[in-house]
Structure formats: C-alpha cells, structure tokens
Amino acid sequence: MTAFRCLRRVFPYVVLTLAVGAVFFPGITDGHLSGDDVLYTCGCRFVRDGLTLSNLRTALTDVCYGAIWMPLTFVTYMLDVSLFGGGWTAHHAVSVALHVATACLAFAFLRMLSDRFGRGSTSAADVACLLAALVWAVHPMRADAVTWIASRKEILWTLFALLGLMAWIRRLETERFRWTALTFACFALACLSKSTAVCFPLLAAAVGVVLRGRKGIPVRVLAPMFLMSAAVGAVAVYSQSHPADVVSDDAYCATPAWRLLNAGVSLGMTVVHVVWPASVHHEYRAVFGGWPVDGFLGLAVLAAAVLAVAVLLLMCGGTDRKTLGLSVLWFLIGIGPTLGLLRLVNGDQAYADRYAYLPTLAFSFVVAQVLLKAFETRGRKLALGLALAALGTEVALAVPVVRSLQGDFSAYSRSLKHDPEHWRALRVVGNEFCARQGRMDDGVRLLRKSLRIRPSRQTADSLAYVLAHRGAPGDFAEVRRLGRAAAADPRRDPGGMMLDALGVVCFREGDLERAVRYFTLSLAAPRRDYDARHTRGNLQRAREALAGRAE
C-alpha cells in the first residue's frame, strides 16, 4: 500500500515531465533570436565569462544594464556558461528544465487549492489538477517564455512566486515563523528574477482573502512585503529611465488615452489566445492589436463575449464564487504590471505571450474546479474526453510555435503570416530576403512597406543599404532622399549603416572624396553593430581609386 501511495504521488510529476519535455524538446537547438538573447548572454560583459564573484557583484549592482534589473536571472545564465560551456543549446535546455519544474509546482499549487476548497480527498482531484496543469504547461502561449532564451526571467519569477504562495498558505494555517521566512525568501528571489514580482503581495492577499476571509490579510506580515515591492518598483523605474547598452525606445504615441486603449487590447488579445491560440506568434503590434481584437470595435465584441461566457459558467454552475473570484483577481493582478498604464510599454508592442506566463494560470484554476464538479456527475467521461481533446489541440498548435522561435526569420515569418501589417516582421523578413536568400526585389518591397506603415530609422537604414547595393534605376536617388539627415549631420546615424549606403552610392557615381568621408564616418559610428569588413574593403578601394585619379 505504501508503494502504491508513493507511485500515486509521483505519477503526476512524471507525466508532466514527459509531456512538457516532449512538447518543448524541439526548441532545444543551436538557434536564437537576436536582440535580447545576445544582450543577456554572450553579449553581456558579466555573463559570458561564467559565474565569478566579480560578475555576481556587477549583476547585483548594475541596475541599468539592458534597462532591466534581474540579477538572479543573470546568475542562471552565468551558471549555464560555467557548468555547460554556454552556447544556445545549453541555454535552451536549462529554460525547458525550469519550465518543467514550474509546471510541477503549478500542479502542486492547484492540488493545494483543491484541498483548501474541500475537494482534494479523492483521486479525481489528482486527475483534474493534472489535466489543468497540463492545459497551462503545454499551451502555445508558453513557447514565448520557454523557447526564447531572454524570457527565462518569466519562468524564474513564476517558479519562486508559486513556492512563496504555497508557503504563504501554510503560514496562514499555522502562523509559524518558518513559513513566514520561506514566503519572504521566495518573494525576494522572485523580485531578483524580475521586477514584475512586485505584484506578489497582492497575489498573497487575494489568496488569503479567498481562503480565510479577513483573517487571510495579516497586516503585520503583508506591510513589509509592500515596502519591498515599492523598493523593487523604484529600482525598475530607474533602470527603465536610465537604460545602458541599449537604445531608449519610448512608447509609440504614448498618451494616457492610448495607454488605456492598448492595455484593453492587450487584455483582450490574451483572453483570445488562451481560448483559441491558433494565431499565437512572436510579437504583437500595439493599438490596434491584431485580428480579431482591433480597436474599439474589437474590444466591445470581446468584452461582450467574455461577459457571456462568464454568465454561462455561473448559470451552469460550472464553478463557484471562490474559484471565479480568485481566478479573476489572479489574472488581473498578475498581468497588471506589464500593461504599460503607468509608464512605458515595450515600444509599440501591444503585449507579449511571455507576460501571461503566470497570469494565465488563473484559467487552470477554473479548469480544475470545473473538471472536479464534472467528475462527480454522469458526465465524467465526456469531461475527460473534452479535456484530452483540448490537450491534443494545444500540443498540435504548440509544436509549430516552438519550432518557429528557433531564429529571427522563422519567428517573424510566422508573425507576418498572422499579421501582414506587422512592420517589424516586414523589416526582419525583408532583410533576410536581401542578405541570405538573394531575393532583393521581394526584400525591398517588404522594407518599403514596413517604412510606410511605421517610419523607423533602423528600417530606413536597412532599405538604403539594400538599395545602394542593388543599384537599380532610381535606387540611388531614393538612398540620397533617405539619407538626407545623416548627410547633413552624421551624428543622426549612430549605427553607421546609412552613411555606409551613402558611401556606396558616391563610390558608384564616381564621387570618391565623399565616398571616403562616408565610409570613414560609418566605421567610426558609436553604435555600429554589423560586420565592418565590407565597409573597410570599400574604403580601401575608394582610397586607391582616389590616389590613382590624383596620379
């Protein structure tokens, strides 16, 4: 009997490990996404050498690097280098392992809540919570946090937040100091993983109120947590206000009305993707989002649909007030810090699936309780069949998303498939067409479309560089038009690419003195981040031609 009980306790974790590992295994590759993946790992001066005392000190004290303070996440990247030699495959494997651990914690947390709701005494609770945890863990929205190396911070802070909330529930029941200390320790580790963890005290208060009423809000314990949240929040605001090693990216049209609308669109898109994740991809444009949540009309339709579903659930008795109340509070509190209402959103990005990593666990609360109620009726087989069908659908949709996040081209090609007006995807795919696939005309068409939708210096630089090398009729005139500001003031081109393009045009037109000047300025650009060999070669040829002309 003891062996049977032990097997019964271990079985859900084995299933979670195998299922989650199988879904995300295709993401363990040598590929990566540019930008933050490089910024946080091999491009980070205190990560690329592994875990040392000096690097640890820098991670703790440099609050401005990358416009984010997450020392514990940086420590995990250091450990990847020290233990496994670094490399993209090692980083991916560790992120998948952390997600498996978090999925197991999610099951344990759901099981603990079922116990407290008075429905945890039967094996049906194990099955219901296991299915609910699987629904959350293999959902296609998880791919953004798990497969994108730079999003490991979402997994880490969620892992420690779940541990802290489990300790918090024990503290509410026993009032022992050890559970209080463990709660604070987990909260601190979550904040060191990502500053979004400032919402932890509100999550703890929500869980306490739902489980124990007014007794679930011990002010003497919660007050220090809120003070810690205020301190971490202040550090987060400072790091975003004083970014180092990245270019500051202010919110696009970030008026208060725009922020509010964008927050509504973000909430709407999150709900839509939870229910039907077929259109999940790497990035989502800000207002007006993407179909079917476009602008005010989309929000109105979505709000009506969500309200109808909630009313239907209540009328059918699919869940109780405690579960529904905790789910709503959990979702709103968890996603609140990422909505950009108070300060910046991520450029002109509406929201990201990685931001919903912890908040969408709220839907699993409802799934677990609905399944538990269904298992008590004659509809248990139907409920089990529907849950398994939903899991199968999620896996079928998740695997292509995981595979698409192995590189910029595949990730943004999927984004372009679901959002043809996605200006950043147009730029990335257009650059790939021109640089590696020899499809210059297609690439130019996409870059022009991107620039028309959203004027961007980086897109203009890429388009000018491509046109200068293509040299079709009218290309040189367009390069001069795009590079007018950089030609007048080279400081307007900190990356040097526009100056490089102008140099190529001048060289091909025989204006060698200007060509030498532009190539020299391009090589000296303070934020130049692409291969300089071609520019040096052009500079050498221009100087030789100029010397030959002088002779």
JSON list of N, CA and C in Angstrom, two decimals, residues 138-201:
[
{"chain": "A", "resi": 138, "resn": "VAL", "atom": "N", "xyz": [1.46, 23.17, -21.55]},
{"chain": "A", "resi": 138, "resn": "VAL", "atom": "CA", "xyz": [1.74, 22.90, -22.97]},
{"chain": "A", "resi": 138, "resn": "VAL", "atom": "C", "xyz": [1.00, 23.87, -23.88]},
{"chain": "A", "resi": 139, "resn": "HIS", "atom": "N", "xyz": [0.37, 24.86, -23.33]},
{"chain": "A", "resi": 139, "resn": "HIS", "atom": "CA", "xyz": [-0.34, 25.84, -24.14]},
{"chain": "A", "resi": 139, "resn": "HIS", "atom": "C", "xyz": [0.64, 26.57, -25.07]},
{"chain": "A", "resi": 140, "resn": "PRO", "atom": "N", "xyz": [0.27, 26.83, -26.30]},
{"chain": "A", "resi": 140, "resn": "PRO", "atom": "CA", "xyz": [1.18, 27.52, -27.23]},
{"chain": "A", "resi": 140, "resn": "PRO", "atom": "C", "xyz": [1.71, 28.86, -26.73]},
{"chain": "A", "resi": 141, "resn": "MET", "atom": "N", "xyz": [0.97, 29.52, -25.84]},
{"chain": "A", "resi": 141, "resn": "MET", "atom": "CA", "xyz": [1.46, 30.79, -25.30]},
{"chain": "A", "resi": 141, "resn": "MET", "atom": "C", "xyz": [2.72, 30.62, -24.46]},
{"chain": "A", "resi": 142, "resn": "ARG", "atom": "N", "xyz": [2.96, 29.40, -23.94]},
{"chain": "A", "resi": 142, "resn": "ARG", "atom": "CA", "xyz": [4.15, 29.16, -23.14]},
{"chain": "A", "resi": 142, "resn": "ARG", "atom": "C", "xyz": [5.43, 29.19, -23.98]},
{"chain": "A", "resi": 143, "resn": "ALA", "atom": "N", "xyz": [5.31, 29.00, -25.29]},
{"chain": "A", "resi": 143, "resn": "ALA", "atom": "CA", "xyz": [6.50, 28.90, -26.14]},
{"chain": "A", "resi": 143, "resn": "ALA", "atom": "C", "xyz": [7.35, 30.16, -26.07]},
{"chain": "A", "resi": 144, "resn": "ASP", "atom": "N", "xyz": [6.72, 31.32, -25.99]},
{"chain": "A", "resi": 144, "resn": "ASP", "atom": "CA", "xyz": [7.45, 32.58, -25.98]},
{"chain": "A", "resi": 144, "resn": "ASP", "atom": "C", "xyz": [8.35, 32.68, -24.76]},
{"chain": "A", "resi": 145, "resn": "ALA", "atom": "N", "xyz": [7.89, 32.20, -23.61]},
{"chain": "A", "resi": 145, "resn": "ALA", "atom": "CA", "xyz": [8.69, 32.27, -22.38]},
{"chain": "A", "resi": 145, "resn": "ALA", "atom": "C", "xyz": [9.73, 31.16, -22.32]},
{"chain": "A", "resi": 146, "resn": "VAL", "atom": "N", "xyz": [9.41, 29.99, -22.88]},
{"chain": "A", "resi": 146, "resn": "VAL", "atom": "CA", "xyz": [10.29, 28.83, -22.73]},
{"chain": "A", "resi": 146, "resn": "VAL", "atom": "C", "xyz": [11.35, 28.77, -23.82]},
{"chain": "A", "resi": 147, "resn": "THR", "atom": "N", "xyz": [10.97, 29.00, -25.07]},
{"chain": "A", "resi": 147, "resn": "THR", "atom": "CA", "xyz": [11.89, 28.83, -26.19]},
{"chain": "A", "resi": 147, "resn": "THR", "atom": "C", "xyz": [12.75, 30.06, -26.42]},
{"chain": "A", "resi": 148, "resn": "TRP", "atom": "N", "xyz": [12.26, 31.22, -26.06]},
{"chain": "A", "resi": 148, "resn": "TRP", "atom": "CA", "xyz": [13.07, 32.43, -26.19]},
{"chain": "A", "resi": 148, "resn": "TRP", "atom": "C", "xyz": [13.95, 32.55, -24.95]},
{"chain": "A", "resi": 149, "resn": "ILE", "atom": "N", "xyz": [15.25, 32.46, -25.14]},
{"chain": "A", "resi": 149, "resn": "ILE", "atom": "CA", "xyz": [16.20, 32.42, -24.02]},
{"chain": "A", "resi": 149, "resn": "ILE", "atom": "C", "xyz": [16.05, 33.65, -23.13]},
{"chain": "A", "resi": 150, "resn": "ALA", "atom": "N", "xyz": [15.85, 34.81, -23.73]},
{"chain": "A", "resi": 150, "resn": "ALA", "atom": "CA", "xyz": [15.77, 36.06, -22.96]},
{"chain": "A", "resi": 150, "resn": "ALA", "atom": "C", "xyz": [14.56, 36.11, -22.05]},
{"chain": "A", "resi": 151, "resn": "SER", "atom": "N", "xyz": [13.59, 35.23, -22.25]},
{"chain": "A", "resi": 151, "resn": "SER", "atom": "CA", "xyz": [12.37, 35.25, -21.43]},
{"chain": "A", "resi": 151, "resn": "SER", "atom": "C", "xyz": [12.45, 34.33, -20.22]},
{"chain": "A", "resi": 152, "resn": "ARG", "atom": "N", "xyz": [13.63, 33.82, -19.93]},
{"chain": "A", "resi": 152, "resn": "ARG", "atom": "CA", "xyz": [13.75, 32.93, -18.77]},
{"chain": "A", "resi": 152, "resn": "ARG", "atom": "C", "xyz": [13.32, 33.63, -17.48]},
{"chain": "A", "resi": 153, "resn": "LYS", "atom": "N", "xyz": [13.43, 34.93, -17.44]},
{"chain": "A", "resi": 153, "resn": "LYS", "atom": "CA", "xyz": [13.03, 35.67, -16.25]},
{"chain": "A", "resi": 153, "resn": "LYS", "atom": "C", "xyz": [11.58, 35.43, -15.88]},
{"chain": "A", "resi": 154, "resn": "GLU", "atom": "N", "xyz": [10.72, 35.22, -16.89]},
{"chain": "A", "resi": 154, "resn": "GLU", "atom": "CA", "xyz": [9.31, 34.96, -16.62]},
{"chain": "A", "resi": 154, "resn": "GLU", "atom": "C", "xyz": [9.13, 33.63, -15.89]},
{"chain": "A", "resi": 155, "resn": "ILE", "atom": "N", "xyz": [9.89, 32.63, -16.33]},
{"chain": "A", "resi": 155, "resn": "ILE", "atom": "CA", "xyz": [9.80, 31.30, -15.69]},
{"chain": "A", "resi": 155, "resn": "ILE", "atom": "C", "xyz": [10.31, 31.37, -14.26]},
{"chain": "A", "resi": 156, "resn": "LEU", "atom": "N", "xyz": [11.44, 32.04, -14.08]},
{"chain": "A", "resi": 156, "resn": "LEU", "atom": "CA", "xyz": [12.06, 32.08, -12.75]},
{"chain": "A", "resi": 156, "resn": "LEU", "atom": "C", "xyz": [11.18, 32.78, -11.73]},
{"chain": "A", "resi": 157, "resn": "TRP", "atom": "N", "xyz": [10.65, 33.95, -12.09]},
{"chain": "A", "resi": 157, "resn": "TRP", "atom": "CA", "xyz": [9.87, 34.67, -11.07]},
{"chain": "A", "resi": 157, "resn": "TRP", "atom": "C", "xyz": [8.57, 33.93, -10.77]},
{"chain": "A", "resi": 158, "resn": "THR", "atom": "N", "xyz": [8.01, 33.26, -11.78]},
{"chain": "A", "resi": 158, "resn": "THR", "atom": "CA", "xyz": [6.80, 32.47, -11.54]},
{"chain": "A", "resi": 158, "resn": "THR", "atom": "C", "xyz": [7.10, 31.29, -10.64]},
{"chain": "A", "resi": 159, "resn": "LEU", "atom": "N", "xyz": [8.22, 30.62, -10.88]},
{"chain": "A", "resi": 159, "resn": "LEU", "atom": "CA", "xyz": [8.61, 29.48, -10.04]},
{"chain": "A", "resi": 159, "resn": "LEU", "atom": "C", "xyz": [8.70, 29.88, -8.57]},
{"chain": "A", "resi": 160, "resn": "PHE", "atom": "N", "xyz": [9.40, 30.97, -8.30]},
{"chain": "A", "resi": 160, "resn": "PHE", "atom": "CA", "xyz": [9.56, 31.40, -6.90]},
{"chain": "A", "resi": 160, "resn": "PHE", "atom": "C", "xyz": [8.26, 31.97, -6.34]},
{"chain": "A", "resi": 161, "resn": "ALA", "atom": "N", "xyz": [7.45, 32.59, -7.19]},
{"chain": "A", "resi": 161, "resn": "ALA", "atom": "CA", "xyz": [6.16, 33.10, -6.71]},
{"chain": "A", "resi": 161, "resn": "ALA", "atom": "C", "xyz": [5.25, 31.95, -6.28]},
{"chain": "A", "resi": 162, "resn": "LEU", "atom": "N", "xyz": [5.23, 30.86, -7.05]},
{"chain": "A", "resi": 162, "resn": "LEU", "atom": "CA", "xyz": [4.40, 29.71, -6.67]},
{"chain": "A", "resi": 162, "resn": "LEU", "atom": "C", "xyz": [4.90, 29.08, -5.39]},
{"chain": "A", "resi": 163, "resn": "LEU", "atom": "N", "xyz": [6.21, 28.94, -5.25]},
{"chain": "A", "resi": 163, "resn": "LEU", "atom": "CA", "xyz": [6.77, 28.42, -4.00]},
{"chain": "A", "resi": 163, "resn": "LEU", "atom": "C", "xyz": [6.39, 29.32, -2.83]},
{"chain": "A", "resi": 164, "resn": "GLY", "atom": "N", "xyz": [6.49, 30.63, -3.04]},
{"chain": "A", "resi": 164, "resn": "GLY", "atom": "CA", "xyz": [6.15, 31.56, -1.97]},
{"chain": "A", "resi": 164, "resn": "GLY", "atom": "C", "xyz": [4.69, 31.52, -1.59]},
{"chain": "A", "resi": 165, "resn": "LEU", "atom": "N", "xyz": [3.81, 31.36, -2.57]},
{"chain": "A", "resi": 165, "resn": "LEU", "atom": "CA", "xyz": [2.37, 31.31, -2.27]},
{"chain": "A", "resi": 165, "resn": "LEU", "atom": "C", "xyz": [2.00, 30.01, -1.56]},
{"chain": "A", "resi": 166, "resn": "MET", "atom": "N", "xyz": [2.67, 28.92, -1.89]},
{"chain": "A", "resi": 166, "resn": "MET", "atom": "CA", "xyz": [2.43, 27.67, -1.17]},
{"chain": "A", "resi": 166, "resn": "MET", "atom": "C", "xyz": [2.87, 27.80, 0.28]},
{"chain": "A", "resi": 167, "resn": "ALA", "atom": "N", "xyz": [4.02, 28.45, 0.50]},
{"chain": "A", "resi": 167, "resn": "ALA", "atom": "CA", "xyz": [4.46, 28.71, 1.87]},
{"chain": "A", "resi": 167, "resn": "ALA", "atom": "C", "xyz": [3.51, 29.67, 2.57]},
{"chain": "A", "resi": 168, "resn": "TRP", "atom": "N", "xyz": [2.98, 30.64, 1.83]},
{"chain": "A", "resi": 168, "resn": "TRP", "atom": "CA", "xyz": [2.05, 31.61, 2.40]},
{"chain": "A", "resi": 168, "resn": "TRP", "atom": "C", "xyz": [0.77, 30.93, 2.89]},
{"chain": "A", "resi": 169, "resn": "ILE", "atom": "N", "xyz": [0.26, 29.99, 2.14]},
{"chain": "A", "resi": 169, "resn": "ILE", "atom": "CA", "xyz": [-0.94, 29.26, 2.57]},
{"chain": "A", "resi": 169, "resn": "ILE", "atom": "C", "xyz": [-0.66, 28.50, 3.86]},
{"chain": "A", "resi": 170, "resn": "ARG", "atom": "N", "xyz": [0.51, 27.87, 3.95]},
{"chain": "A", "resi": 170, "resn": "ARG", "atom": "CA", "xyz": [0.87, 27.18, 5.19]},
{"chain": "A", "resi": 170, "resn": "ARG", "atom": "C", "xyz": [1.01, 28.16, 6.35]},
{"chain": "A", "resi": 171, "resn": "ARG", "atom": "N", "xyz": [1.53, 29.34, 6.05]},
{"chain": "A", "resi": 171, "resn": "ARG", "atom": "CA", "xyz": [1.70, 30.34, 7.10]},
{"chain": "A", "resi": 171, "resn": "ARG", "atom": "C", "xyz": [0.34, 30.80, 7.62]},
{"chain": "A", "resi": 172, "resn": "LEU", "atom": "N", "xyz": [-0.63, 30.98, 6.73]},
{"chain": "A", "resi": 172, "resn": "LEU", "atom": "CA", "xyz": [-1.97, 31.38, 7.15]},
{"chain": "A", "resi": 172, "resn": "LEU", "atom": "C", "xyz": [-2.62, 30.33, 8.05]},
{"chain": "A", "resi": 173, "resn": "GLU", "atom": "N", "xyz": [-2.28, 29.07, 7.84]},
{"chain": "A", "resi": 173, "resn": "GLU", "atom": "CA", "xyz": [-2.89, 27.98, 8.59]},
{"chain": "A", "resi": 173, "resn": "GLU", "atom": "C", "xyz": [-2.20, 27.73, 9.93]},
{"chain": "A", "resi": 174, "resn": "THR", "atom": "N", "xyz": [-0.89, 27.93, 9.98]},
{"chain": "A", "resi": 174, "resn": "THR", "atom": "CA", "xyz": [-0.13, 27.58, 11.19]},
{"chain": "A", "resi": 174, "resn": "THR", "atom": "C", "xyz": [0.42, 28.79, 11.94]},
{"chain": "A", "resi": 175, "resn": "GLU", "atom": "N", "xyz": [0.63, 29.92, 11.21]},
{"chain": "A", "resi": 175, "resn": "GLU", "atom": "CA", "xyz": [1.24, 31.14, 11.76]},
{"chain": "A", "resi": 175, "resn": "GLU", "atom": "C", "xyz": [2.64, 30.88, 12.31]},
{"chain": "A", "resi": 176, "resn": "ARG", "atom": "N", "xyz": [3.32, 29.88, 11.79]},
{"chain": "A", "resi": 176, "resn": "ARG", "atom": "CA", "xyz": [4.69, 29.59, 12.22]},
{"chain": "A", "resi": 176, "resn": "ARG", "atom": "C", "xyz": [5.67, 30.48, 11.47]},
{"chain": "A", "resi": 177, "resn": "PHE", "atom": "N", "xyz": [6.74, 30.83, 12.19]},
{"chain": "A", "resi": 177, "resn": "PHE", "atom": "CA", "xyz": [7.72, 31.76, 11.64]},
{"chain": "A", "resi": 177, "resn": "PHE", "atom": "C", "xyz": [8.43, 31.18, 10.42]},
{"chain": "A", "resi": 178, "resn": "ARG", "atom": "N", "xyz": [8.66, 29.87, 10.42]},
{"chain": "A", "resi": 178, "resn": "ARG", "atom": "CA", "xyz": [9.43, 29.29, 9.31]},
{"chain": "A", "resi": 178, "resn": "ARG", "atom": "C", "xyz": [8.70, 29.46, 7.97]},
{"chain": "A", "resi": 179, "resn": "TRP", "atom": "N", "xyz": [7.38, 29.41, 7.99]},
{"chain": "A", "resi": 179, "resn": "TRP", "atom": "CA", "xyz": [6.63, 29.60, 6.76]},
{"chain": "A", "resi": 179, "resn": "TRP", "atom": "C", "xyz": [6.64, 31.07, 6.35]},
{"chain": "A", "resi": 180, "resn": "THR", "atom": "N", "xyz": [6.61, 31.97, 7.34]},
{"chain": "A", "resi": 180, "resn": "THR", "atom": "CA", "xyz": [6.74, 33.40, 7.04]},
{"chain": "A", "resi": 180, "resn": "THR", "atom": "C", "xyz": [8.09, 33.70, 6.41]},
{"chain": "A", "resi": 181, "resn": "ALA", "atom": "N", "xyz": [9.15, 33.13, 7.01]},
{"chain": "A", "resi": 181, "resn": "ALA", "atom": "CA", "xyz": [10.50, 33.35, 6.48]},
{"chain": "A", "resi": 181, "resn": "ALA", "atom": "C", "xyz": [10.64, 32.78, 5.06]},
{"chain": "A", "resi": 182, "resn": "LEU", "atom": "N", "xyz": [10.07, 31.60, 4.82]},
{"chain": "A", "resi": 182, "resn": "LEU", "atom": "CA", "xyz": [10.15, 31.00, 3.50]},
{"chain": "A", "resi": 182, "resn": "LEU", "atom": "C", "xyz": [9.38, 31.83, 2.48]},
{"chain": "A", "resi": 183, "resn": "THR", "atom": "N", "xyz": [8.24, 32.38, 2.89]},
{"chain": "A", "resi": 183, "resn": "THR", "atom": "CA", "xyz": [7.47, 33.25, 1.99]},
{"chain": "A", "resi": 183, "resn": "THR", "atom": "C", "xyz": [8.29, 34.47, 1.59]},
{"chain": "A", "resi": 184, "resn": "PHE", "atom": "N", "xyz": [8.91, 35.12, 2.57]},
{"chain": "A", "resi": 184, "resn": "PHE", "atom": "CA", "xyz": [9.72, 36.29, 2.27]},
{"chain": "A", "resi": 184, "resn": "PHE", "atom": "C", "xyz": [10.92, 35.94, 1.39]},
{"chain": "A", "resi": 185, "resn": "ALA", "atom": "N", "xyz": [11.55, 34.80, 1.67]},
{"chain": "A", "resi": 185, "resn": "ALA", "atom": "CA", "xyz": [12.71, 34.39, 0.88]},
{"chain": "A", "resi": 185, "resn": "ALA", "atom": "C", "xyz": [12.32, 34.16, -0.58]},
{"chain": "A", "resi": 186, "resn": "CYS", "atom": "N", "xyz": [11.21, 33.48, -0.80]},
{"chain": "A", "resi": 186, "resn": "CYS", "atom": "CA", "xyz": [10.76, 33.21, -2.18]},
{"chain": "A", "resi": 186, "resn": "CYS", "atom": "C", "xyz": [10.36, 34.51, -2.87]},
{"chain": "A", "resi": 187, "resn": "PHE", "atom": "N", "xyz": [9.72, 35.41, -2.13]},
{"chain": "A", "resi": 187, "resn": "PHE", "atom": "CA", "xyz": [9.34, 36.70, -2.69]},
{"chain": "A", "resi": 187, "resn": "PHE", "atom": "C", "xyz": [10.59, 37.47, -3.12]},
{"chain": "A", "resi": 188, "resn": "ALA", "atom": "N", "xyz": [11.61, 37.46, -2.28]},
{"chain": "A", "resi": 188, "resn": "ALA", "atom": "CA", "xyz": [12.86, 38.16, -2.61]},
{"chain": "A", "resi": 188, "resn": "ALA", "atom": "C", "xyz": [13.51, 37.56, -3.86]},
{"chain": "A", "resi": 189, "resn": "LEU", "atom": "N", "xyz": [13.54, 36.22, -3.94]},
{"chain": "A", "resi": 189, "resn": "LEU", "atom": "CA", "xyz": [14.13, 35.56, -5.11]},
{"chain": "A", "resi": 189, "resn": "LEU", "atom": "C", "xyz": [13.33, 35.87, -6.38]},
{"chain": "A", "resi": 190, "resn": "ALA", "atom": "N", "xyz": [12.01, 35.95, -6.25]},
{"chain": "A", "resi": 190, "resn": "ALA", "atom": "CA", "xyz": [11.18, 36.29, -7.40]},
{"chain": "A", "resi": 190, "resn": "ALA", "atom": "C", "xyz": [11.50, 37.71, -7.87]},
{"chain": "A", "resi": 191, "resn": "CYS", "atom": "N", "xyz": [11.65, 38.65, -6.93]},
{"chain": "A", "resi": 191, "resn": "CYS", "atom": "CA", "xyz": [11.99, 40.03, -7.30]},
{"chain": "A", "resi": 191, "resn": "CYS", "atom": "C", "xyz": [13.37, 40.12, -7.94]},
{"chain": "A", "resi": 192, "resn": "LEU", "atom": "N", "xyz": [14.30, 39.29, -7.48]},
{"chain": "A", "resi": 192, "resn": "LEU", "atom": "CA", "xyz": [15.64, 39.27, -8.08]},
{"chain": "A", "resi": 192, "resn": "LEU", "atom": "C", "xyz": [15.63, 38.64, -9.46]},
{"chain": "A", "resi": 193, "resn": "SER", "atom": "N", "xyz": [14.58, 37.90, -9.77]},
{"chain": "A", "resi": 193, "resn": "SER", "atom": "CA", "xyz": [14.46, 37.28, -11.09]},
{"chain": "A", "resi": 193, "resn": "SER", "atom": "C", "xyz": [13.85, 38.25, -12.10]},
{"chain": "A", "resi": 194, "resn": "LYS", "atom": "N", "xyz": [12.83, 38.98, -11.66]},
{"chain": "A", "resi": 194, "resn": "LYS", "atom": "CA", "xyz": [12.22, 40.02, -12.50]},
{"chain": "A", "resi": 194, "resn": "LYS", "atom": "C", "xyz": [11.38, 40.92, -11.61]},
{"chain": "A", "resi": 195, "resn": "SER", "atom": "N", "xyz": [11.41, 42.20, -11.89]},
{"chain": "A", "resi": 195, "resn": "SER", "atom": "CA", "xyz": [10.72, 43.15, -11.02]},
{"chain": "A", "resi": 195, "resn": "SER", "atom": "C", "xyz": [9.20, 43.06, -11.12]},
{"chain": "A", "resi": 196, "resn": "THR", "atom": "N", "xyz": [8.67, 42.32, -12.10]},
{"chain": "A", "resi": 196, "resn": "THR", "atom": "CA", "xyz": [7.22, 42.11, -12.17]},
{"chain": "A", "resi": 196, "resn": "THR", "atom": "C", "xyz": [6.70, 41.45, -10.91]},
{"chain": "A", "resi": 197, "resn": "ALA", "atom": "N", "xyz": [7.57, 40.80, -10.16]},
{"chain": "A", "resi": 197, "resn": "ALA", "atom": "CA", "xyz": [7.19, 40.13, -8.92]},
{"chain": "A", "resi": 197, "resn": "ALA", "atom": "C", "xyz": [6.71, 41.10, -7.85]},
{"chain": "A", "resi": 198, "resn": "VAL", "atom": "N", "xyz": [6.73, 42.41, -8.12]},
{"chain": "A", "resi": 198, "resn": "VAL", "atom": "CA", "xyz": [6.20, 43.37, -7.15]},
{"chain": "A", "resi": 198, "resn": "VAL", "atom": "C", "xyz": [4.72, 43.13, -6.88]},
{"chain": "A", "resi": 199, "resn": "CYS", "atom": "N", "xyz": [4.05, 42.38, -7.76]},
{"chain": "A", "resi": 199, "resn": "CYS", "atom": "CA", "xyz": [2.63, 42.10, -7.55]},
{"chain": "A", "resi": 199, "resn": "CYS", "atom": "C", "xyz": [2.40, 40.96, -6.57]},
{"chain": "A", "resi": 200, "resn": "PHE", "atom": "N", "xyz": [3.47, 40.33, -6.08]},
{"chain": "A", "resi": 200, "resn": "PHE", "atom": "CA", "xyz": [3.33, 39.17, -5.19]},
{"chain": "A", "resi": 200, "resn": "PHE", "atom": "C", "xyz": [2.50, 39.46, -3.94]},
{"chain": "A", "resi": 201, "resn": "PRO", "atom": "N", "xyz": [2.72, 40.58, -3.23]},
{"chain": "A", "resi": 201, "resn": "PRO", "atom": "CA", "xyz": [1.90, 40.83, -2.04]},
{"chain": "A", "resi": 201, "resn": "PRO", "atom": "C", "xyz": [0.40, 40.88, -2.34]}
]
